């Protein structure tokens, strides 16, 4: 029979019994027919034999063959010592999942000391080293794990030798009693470090060694170094208790009774017998990990002092730590609540740490490594067994906003129980492409090593636990245990990533969460606050002290008229060869304004203006304001369908344009506007003879609370939405703003499209302060050399560029930027390298990264980039500008701590009136400001996720919806999707932003019917959307990937496929639009 089995093994065939049936499996080539025939002939005998040997799995068959080979041939291929009386094989089992990981690490980095565990024990007694050594030898006879080695020739196996494997070779003696007391600790530290550097040979049993250090006759320090492959924290006190018992009995002349630990080997067999069940459980859990996108999530960077590549952290090189102790009434209340809820303290702590992560990251699911005991399997004696039972597994917690603390606690309790029941799994098998599932580890030692033995006799009573030395390979580790009626939490981290102050703040927040668990378990978890009163005051008040005087009771035209009166001959507008003074500009605008008043324009009436960038455009918007109206800028390049919608929605009383645009507009202008269309070139004679005096603002009933303009931004419904901005909000942007002090000596480059809100700052910062405005023609803007020459020759001192354009020009025209007073950029996430290089090599006086949505009047924050800035640091968006308040709030509208992710809400004088004709959306996004000292204050809910940095600056993170910014334009992806699905052949569509060889673009995915080319799609979109909203690629799918909740899984979409269209080319850089 054995010869048959060995022949089967040579041909990579395995046999085992399952439900009293013979199972056969093979790898590689098909086994010889005659070999299979022999198995069939001897089937009954084979079944009986394998049942007797308890070969119930493929792994058990391989182990059986391995043992038989050793026994019969006196050698192995694995490097395990040849069997002698001393090391004959007692058992062979597959290595546990954690052991496999340790072995892989050992093979990859044999000199690394990450999994060498050290204990330093002080015995305040005259310990006999020979008896102590004998006691450990007896312990190795009792506990098979101390006689275990590992084989990795094929499958990684743990090989248990039959007899003891601890002897004199494992012991070293040091005598430091001659040293002064103050030098002994240094000597012990040196001994410990030297010993730690010595590797273990995992192929040989006895993976433990001892250094017996004599300090005094009555003070012996023992350094015990073990490989983590053979022991866990639960086992330490069991093992030491057994050693101390044997020592005491030997010292008294007694012969200890050695009762073999059978639980360890029985547990290994249990794992084999239940392997299929465990694999089925983890297949389901792994599918959840992938569907919920936890791979790569739970980024701990919000907790750390700066963003780091967590994937590169293998071991913590500079460990640091803080201690949190829960004791007294809070501890008693926490225990009472745990009893009432039927949970353990471990569950309460798991909740607290996961909740802290949830608060900082904003993830709907958090995932933390948790160490399970592995002792929940039904094996007799497992509680007092020694071995590596533990495993580190992912615990995933789902956060539903309405769940109570108690409900989440129950879910965690159930999940931990399931982890314990299915703990025999390799963590690496659950990971995707080797990417970590989690970056923090929580270990609850509910059986900690005591500081002193309970035994009142023998050496155990003299023991003082000095310390344990174990390396941390996760950025954050929480180790908790209970002792002396208190809960002790050790928070370990790398000092490169957290400062001591930050670590202390996190522990204070963890304590507040535990307090909520203890005292208010029935409240919603979302109502837990992490902030102290001091922190809350800083976030809501101290960092929002931005109130400064500004002309809040004036209108824009009043401020301009004051400049025209004071400096009538000063140049106001420069365009190519034209120079227009403030006086001339004012007179031309006045004449047109009187014409508009005659046409019936009144305060808050909308007046559309559709012109190319030109002096006439500036005249037009000034005239509209002077007449009391609000200008509605329309880009002449927009598709006719989009222009028609904007005209219909804004319902202007007059439309200003020129003959060149009139033809395109004629088919889109509502019939009621045909008689109210003013062609500034053809109709000029109608108003050139009108008065050139300023219209009487007071007589018109015009105030700073009236509308200045309505700008349309992308909308998720498929149509753009108009943002209504008042005069006072624009003056809050231009006057005493705290980031750019524009004056009469300045020249501002006007580069932005008038329908883009950046033009608000460009035009009005100049006109209300007597500065010059240089109108940059489109062709010049898109030609770097010409643009740079233009800036230099006209003496431009202030410039705003979209981030994409800035990234290009920071390198191409850097010398031309060096002479400017202010260079501002923003609109999407910045490439900090471009900014830092410009700042270092060709620095303008002020280089500013700005941020702000149209709904809060262009800019809300600004960050001045210092001369010395790290390229590794993500550029913040800065602090709130003058008369602006910034709140970063959670989903309950409460402030989040420094470092935590939340949604930006913007308050202050820049908040727009709302959306035109959209009271529902206005009520949803423009909210009462509960934090402002001003009555009736409002704040805008931006949809932008960000976090406070410790210095009071803000770091932008992402959008919380499907809105993106591309080349300075804000785009609702849903709008493009709706237009796509309006095509009769498109059933479903999804649009995402993606990267095309380093440049951002849009990618469309669709399910369509019939022949539908990319060119046809582009034509369909181009008729309805502006160019910047046209995707660069179109990928056809049979079905869109879905999440478990039935929603489109955007993360599972394939890489975009470049389409078949010939006429469309995606922009290669920020200059091509």
PDB file of C-alpha atoms in Angstrom, residues 811-984:
ATOM      1  CA  UNK A 811       7.688  76.387 -17.479  1.00  0.00           C
ATOM      2  CA  UNK A 812       7.141  77.973 -20.886  1.00  0.00           C
ATOM      3  CA  UNK A 813       6.978  81.668 -19.950  1.00  0.00           C
ATOM      4  CA  UNK A 814       8.504  81.674 -16.470  1.00  0.00           C
ATOM      5  CA  UNK A 815      10.730  84.747 -17.077  1.00  0.00           C
ATOM      6  CA  UNK A 816       7.676  86.770 -18.145  1.00  0.00           C
ATOM      7  CA  UNK A 817       5.943  85.889 -14.891  1.00  0.00           C
ATOM      8  CA  UNK A 818       8.818  86.883 -12.659  1.00  0.00           C
ATOM      9  CA  UNK A 819       8.080  90.598 -12.845  1.00  0.00           C
ATOM     10  CA  UNK A 820       4.425  90.320 -11.808  1.00  0.00           C
ATOM     11  CA  UNK A 821       3.133  91.349  -8.408  1.00  0.00           C
ATOM     12  CA  UNK A 822       0.391  88.734  -8.336  1.00  0.00           C
ATOM     13  CA  UNK A 823       0.089  85.406 -10.144  1.00  0.00           C
ATOM     14  CA  UNK A 824      -3.029  83.499  -9.148  1.00  0.00           C
ATOM     15  CA  UNK A 825      -4.034  80.044 -10.284  1.00  0.00           C
ATOM     16  CA  UNK A 826      -6.817  77.625  -9.398  1.00  0.00           C
ATOM     17  CA  UNK A 827      -9.803  75.748 -10.695  1.00  0.00           C
ATOM     18  CA  UNK A 828      -8.719  72.143 -10.133  1.00  0.00           C
ATOM     19  CA  UNK A 829      -6.145  70.188  -8.154  1.00  0.00           C
ATOM     20  CA  UNK A 830      -2.734  71.736  -8.656  1.00  0.00           C
ATOM     21  CA  UNK A 831       0.584  70.246  -9.697  1.00  0.00           C
ATOM     22  CA  UNK A 832       2.671  71.562  -6.843  1.00  0.00           C
ATOM     23  CA  UNK A 833       5.925  70.936  -8.725  1.00  0.00           C
ATOM     24  CA  UNK A 834       5.107  73.580 -11.355  1.00  0.00           C
ATOM     25  CA  UNK A 835       4.327  76.139  -8.673  1.00  0.00           C
ATOM     26  CA  UNK A 836       7.356  75.368  -6.546  1.00  0.00           C
ATOM     27  CA  UNK A 837       9.763  75.542  -9.485  1.00  0.00           C
ATOM     28  CA  UNK A 838       8.334  78.888 -10.569  1.00  0.00           C
ATOM     29  CA  UNK A 839       8.546  80.195  -7.001  1.00  0.00           C
ATOM     30  CA  UNK A 840      12.171  79.131  -6.725  1.00  0.00           C
ATOM     31  CA  UNK A 841      13.450  80.180 -10.155  1.00  0.00           C
ATOM     32  CA  UNK A 842      11.277  83.011 -11.529  1.00  0.00           C
ATOM     33  CA  UNK A 843       9.238  84.070  -8.566  1.00  0.00           C
ATOM     34  CA  UNK A 844       6.552  86.707  -8.929  1.00  0.00           C
ATOM     35  CA  UNK A 845       6.196  88.772  -5.789  1.00  0.00           C
ATOM     36  CA  UNK A 846       3.074  86.862  -4.742  1.00  0.00           C
ATOM     37  CA  UNK A 847       2.234  83.390  -6.074  1.00  0.00           C
ATOM     38  CA  UNK A 848      -1.226  82.357  -4.922  1.00  0.00           C
ATOM     39  CA  UNK A 849      -3.232  79.154  -5.143  1.00  0.00           C
ATOM     40  CA  UNK A 850      -6.903  80.185  -4.982  1.00  0.00           C
ATOM     41  CA  UNK A 851     -10.157  78.303  -4.627  1.00  0.00           C
ATOM     42  CA  UNK A 852     -13.815  79.111  -4.797  1.00  0.00           C
ATOM     43  CA  UNK A 853     -17.045  78.138  -6.554  1.00  0.00           C
ATOM     44  CA  UNK A 854     -19.147  80.506  -8.646  1.00  0.00           C
ATOM     45  CA  UNK A 855     -21.791  80.370  -5.901  1.00  0.00           C
ATOM     46  CA  UNK A 856     -19.498  82.246  -3.502  1.00  0.00           C
ATOM     47  CA  UNK A 857     -18.267  84.842  -6.000  1.00  0.00           C
ATOM     48  CA  UNK A 858     -15.143  83.426  -7.608  1.00  0.00           C
ATOM     49  CA  UNK A 859     -12.617  83.051  -4.749  1.00  0.00           C
ATOM     50  CA  UNK A 860     -13.191  81.952  -1.172  1.00  0.00           C
ATOM     51  CA  UNK A 861      -9.700  80.959  -0.048  1.00  0.00           C
ATOM     52  CA  UNK A 862      -6.130  81.810  -1.002  1.00  0.00           C
ATOM     53  CA  UNK A 863      -2.755  80.279  -0.206  1.00  0.00           C
ATOM     54  CA  UNK A 864       0.439  82.216  -0.807  1.00  0.00           C
ATOM     55  CA  UNK A 865       3.137  79.739  -1.757  1.00  0.00           C
ATOM     56  CA  UNK A 866       6.276  80.370   0.280  1.00  0.00           C
ATOM     57  CA  UNK A 867       9.700  80.600  -1.266  1.00  0.00           C
ATOM     58  CA  UNK A 868      10.699  77.266   0.213  1.00  0.00           C
ATOM     59  CA  UNK A 869       8.090  74.553  -0.249  1.00  0.00           C
ATOM     60  CA  UNK A 870       8.454  70.773  -0.426  1.00  0.00           C
ATOM     61  CA  UNK A 871       7.539  69.134  -3.731  1.00  0.00           C
ATOM     62  CA  UNK A 872       6.188  66.203  -1.717  1.00  0.00           C
ATOM     63  CA  UNK A 873       3.639  68.446  -0.063  1.00  0.00           C
ATOM     64  CA  UNK A 874       0.251  68.852  -1.661  1.00  0.00           C
ATOM     65  CA  UNK A 875      -0.532  72.540  -2.159  1.00  0.00           C
ATOM     66  CA  UNK A 876      -3.257  73.735   0.210  1.00  0.00           C
ATOM     67  CA  UNK A 877      -6.041  75.995  -1.003  1.00  0.00           C
ATOM     68  CA  UNK A 878      -5.271  78.288   1.906  1.00  0.00           C
ATOM     69  CA  UNK A 879      -7.384  80.200   4.389  1.00  0.00           C
ATOM     70  CA  UNK A 880     -10.626  82.139   3.966  1.00  0.00           C
ATOM     71  CA  UNK A 881     -10.210  85.530   2.292  1.00  0.00           C
ATOM     72  CA  UNK A 882     -11.658  88.752   3.681  1.00  0.00           C
ATOM     73  CA  UNK A 883     -15.291  88.611   4.868  1.00  0.00           C
ATOM     74  CA  UNK A 884     -15.478  84.891   4.165  1.00  0.00           C
ATOM     75  CA  UNK A 885     -16.081  82.007   6.546  1.00  0.00           C
ATOM     76  CA  UNK A 886     -15.110  78.405   5.862  1.00  0.00           C
ATOM     77  CA  UNK A 887     -16.570  75.411   7.645  1.00  0.00           C
ATOM     78  CA  UNK A 888     -15.613  71.797   6.996  1.00  0.00           C
ATOM     79  CA  UNK A 889     -18.577  69.751   8.142  1.00  0.00           C
ATOM     80  CA  UNK A 890     -19.615  66.120   8.376  1.00  0.00           C
ATOM     81  CA  UNK A 891     -22.861  64.754   6.976  1.00  0.00           C
ATOM     82  CA  UNK A 892     -24.713  65.956  10.065  1.00  0.00           C
ATOM     83  CA  UNK A 893     -23.511  69.490   9.516  1.00  0.00           C
ATOM     84  CA  UNK A 894     -21.080  69.433  12.430  1.00  0.00           C
ATOM     85  CA  UNK A 895     -17.427  70.551  12.253  1.00  0.00           C
ATOM     86  CA  UNK A 896     -14.859  67.813  11.786  1.00  0.00           C
ATOM     87  CA  UNK A 897     -11.492  67.740  13.578  1.00  0.00           C
ATOM     88  CA  UNK A 898      -8.247  68.965  12.092  1.00  0.00           C
ATOM     89  CA  UNK A 899      -7.158  66.406   9.515  1.00  0.00           C
ATOM     90  CA  UNK A 900     -10.565  64.803   9.062  1.00  0.00           C
ATOM     91  CA  UNK A 901     -12.335  64.785   5.724  1.00  0.00           C
ATOM     92  CA  UNK A 902     -15.510  66.828   5.463  1.00  0.00           C
ATOM     93  CA  UNK A 903     -17.482  68.946   3.038  1.00  0.00           C
ATOM     94  CA  UNK A 904     -16.568  72.585   2.562  1.00  0.00           C
ATOM     95  CA  UNK A 905     -19.349  75.020   3.432  1.00  0.00           C
ATOM     96  CA  UNK A 906     -18.703  78.684   2.665  1.00  0.00           C
ATOM     97  CA  UNK A 907     -20.303  81.581   4.499  1.00  0.00           C
ATOM     98  CA  UNK A 908     -19.821  85.316   4.490  1.00  0.00           C
ATOM     99  CA  UNK A 909     -20.542  88.197   2.175  1.00  0.00           C
ATOM    100  CA  UNK A 910     -19.569  86.325  -1.004  1.00  0.00           C
ATOM    101  CA  UNK A 911     -22.459  83.849  -0.845  1.00  0.00           C
ATOM    102  CA  UNK A 912     -24.679  84.282  -3.910  1.00  0.00           C
ATOM    103  CA  UNK A 913     -28.406  84.920  -3.755  1.00  0.00           C
ATOM    104  CA  UNK A 914     -29.104  81.459  -5.172  1.00  0.00           C
ATOM    105  CA  UNK A 915     -29.982  79.737  -8.432  1.00  0.00           C
ATOM    106  CA  UNK A 916     -32.239  81.480 -10.908  1.00  0.00           C
ATOM    107  CA  UNK A 917     -35.640  79.764 -11.196  1.00  0.00           C
ATOM    108  CA  UNK A 918     -34.441  76.896  -9.010  1.00  0.00           C
ATOM    109  CA  UNK A 919     -35.880  77.421  -5.516  1.00  0.00           C
ATOM    110  CA  UNK A 920     -35.596  73.695  -4.783  1.00  0.00           C
ATOM    111  CA  UNK A 921     -31.892  73.556  -5.561  1.00  0.00           C
ATOM    112  CA  UNK A 922     -31.302  76.898  -3.842  1.00  0.00           C
ATOM    113  CA  UNK A 923     -32.873  75.555  -0.648  1.00  0.00           C
ATOM    114  CA  UNK A 924     -30.743  72.418  -0.913  1.00  0.00           C
ATOM    115  CA  UNK A 925     -27.377  74.133  -1.416  1.00  0.00           C
ATOM    116  CA  UNK A 926     -27.772  77.561   0.222  1.00  0.00           C
ATOM    117  CA  UNK A 927     -28.347  76.856   3.899  1.00  0.00           C
ATOM    118  CA  UNK A 928     -28.775  78.906   7.064  1.00  0.00           C
ATOM    119  CA  UNK A 929     -25.382  79.473   8.690  1.00  0.00           C
ATOM    120  CA  UNK A 930     -25.724  78.309  12.304  1.00  0.00           C
ATOM    121  CA  UNK A 931     -22.148  79.274  13.155  1.00  0.00           C
ATOM    122  CA  UNK A 932     -22.125  82.900  12.042  1.00  0.00           C
ATOM    123  CA  UNK A 933     -22.541  85.740  14.532  1.00  0.00           C
ATOM    124  CA  UNK A 934     -24.591  87.573  11.881  1.00  0.00           C
ATOM    125  CA  UNK A 935     -28.367  87.048  11.930  1.00  0.00           C
ATOM    126  CA  UNK A 936     -29.903  85.529   8.798  1.00  0.00           C
ATOM    127  CA  UNK A 937     -26.447  84.527   7.542  1.00  0.00           C
ATOM    128  CA  UNK A 938     -26.263  81.801   4.942  1.00  0.00           C
ATOM    129  CA  UNK A 939     -23.643  79.319   3.791  1.00  0.00           C
ATOM    130  CA  UNK A 940     -23.142  77.424   0.548  1.00  0.00           C
ATOM    131  CA  UNK A 941     -22.768  73.635   0.556  1.00  0.00           C
ATOM    132  CA  UNK A 942     -20.057  73.128  -2.055  1.00  0.00           C
ATOM    133  CA  UNK A 943     -19.839  69.368  -2.536  1.00  0.00           C
ATOM    134  CA  UNK A 944     -16.042  69.700  -2.212  1.00  0.00           C
ATOM    135  CA  UNK A 945     -14.277  67.472   0.299  1.00  0.00           C
ATOM    136  CA  UNK A 946     -11.337  68.914   2.203  1.00  0.00           C
ATOM    137  CA  UNK A 947      -9.594  68.866   5.554  1.00  0.00           C
ATOM    138  CA  UNK A 948      -8.100  71.403   7.904  1.00  0.00           C
ATOM    139  CA  UNK A 949      -4.344  71.273   8.307  1.00  0.00           C
ATOM    140  CA  UNK A 950      -2.828  71.916  11.741  1.00  0.00           C
ATOM    141  CA  UNK A 951      -1.682  75.413  10.727  1.00  0.00           C
ATOM    142  CA  UNK A 952      -5.189  76.551   9.744  1.00  0.00           C
ATOM    143  CA  UNK A 953      -4.776  76.063   5.993  1.00  0.00           C
ATOM    144  CA  UNK A 954      -7.143  73.847   4.044  1.00  0.00           C
ATOM    145  CA  UNK A 955      -6.239  70.915   1.828  1.00  0.00           C
ATOM    146  CA  UNK A 956      -8.656  70.081  -0.990  1.00  0.00           C
ATOM    147  CA  UNK A 957      -9.344  66.343  -1.358  1.00  0.00           C
ATOM    148  CA  UNK A 958     -12.021  65.635  -3.981  1.00  0.00           C
ATOM    149  CA  UNK A 959     -15.654  66.044  -4.968  1.00  0.00           C
ATOM    150  CA  UNK A 960     -18.355  64.151  -3.099  1.00  0.00           C
ATOM    151  CA  UNK A 961     -20.452  63.826  -6.226  1.00  0.00           C
ATOM    152  CA  UNK A 962     -19.742  63.440  -9.907  1.00  0.00           C
ATOM    153  CA  UNK A 963     -18.769  67.022 -10.567  1.00  0.00           C
ATOM    154  CA  UNK A 964     -15.261  67.729 -11.839  1.00  0.00           C
ATOM    155  CA  UNK A 965     -13.175  70.682 -12.927  1.00  0.00           C
ATOM    156  CA  UNK A 966     -11.428  70.432 -16.255  1.00  0.00           C
ATOM    157  CA  UNK A 967      -9.237  73.175 -17.763  1.00  0.00           C
ATOM    158  CA  UNK A 968     -10.833  75.611 -15.318  1.00  0.00           C
ATOM    159  CA  UNK A 969     -14.427  74.696 -16.191  1.00  0.00           C
ATOM    160  CA  UNK A 970     -16.713  73.086 -13.666  1.00  0.00           C
ATOM    161  CA  UNK A 971     -18.518  70.153 -15.253  1.00  0.00           C
ATOM    162  CA  UNK A 972     -21.399  68.071 -13.962  1.00  0.00           C
ATOM    163  CA  UNK A 973     -20.763  64.634 -15.428  1.00  0.00           C
ATOM    164  CA  UNK A 974     -24.461  63.909 -15.071  1.00  0.00           C
ATOM    165  CA  UNK A 975     -25.242  66.642 -17.570  1.00  0.00           C
ATOM    166  CA  UNK A 976     -23.145  64.938 -20.247  1.00  0.00           C
ATOM    167  CA  UNK A 977     -24.691  61.570 -19.351  1.00  0.00           C
ATOM    168  CA  UNK A 978     -28.181  62.990 -19.772  1.00  0.00           C
ATOM    169  CA  UNK A 979     -27.358  64.450 -23.169  1.00  0.00           C
ATOM    170  CA  UNK A 980     -25.840  61.143 -24.279  1.00  0.00           C
ATOM    171  CA  UNK A 981     -28.875  59.140 -23.199  1.00  0.00           C
ATOM    172  CA  UNK A 982     -31.083  61.609 -25.078  1.00  0.00           C
ATOM    173  CA  UNK A 983     -29.688  60.049 -28.264  1.00  0.00           C
ATOM    174  CA  UNK A 984     -32.243  57.498 -29.499  1.00  0.00           C
TER     175      UNK A 984
END
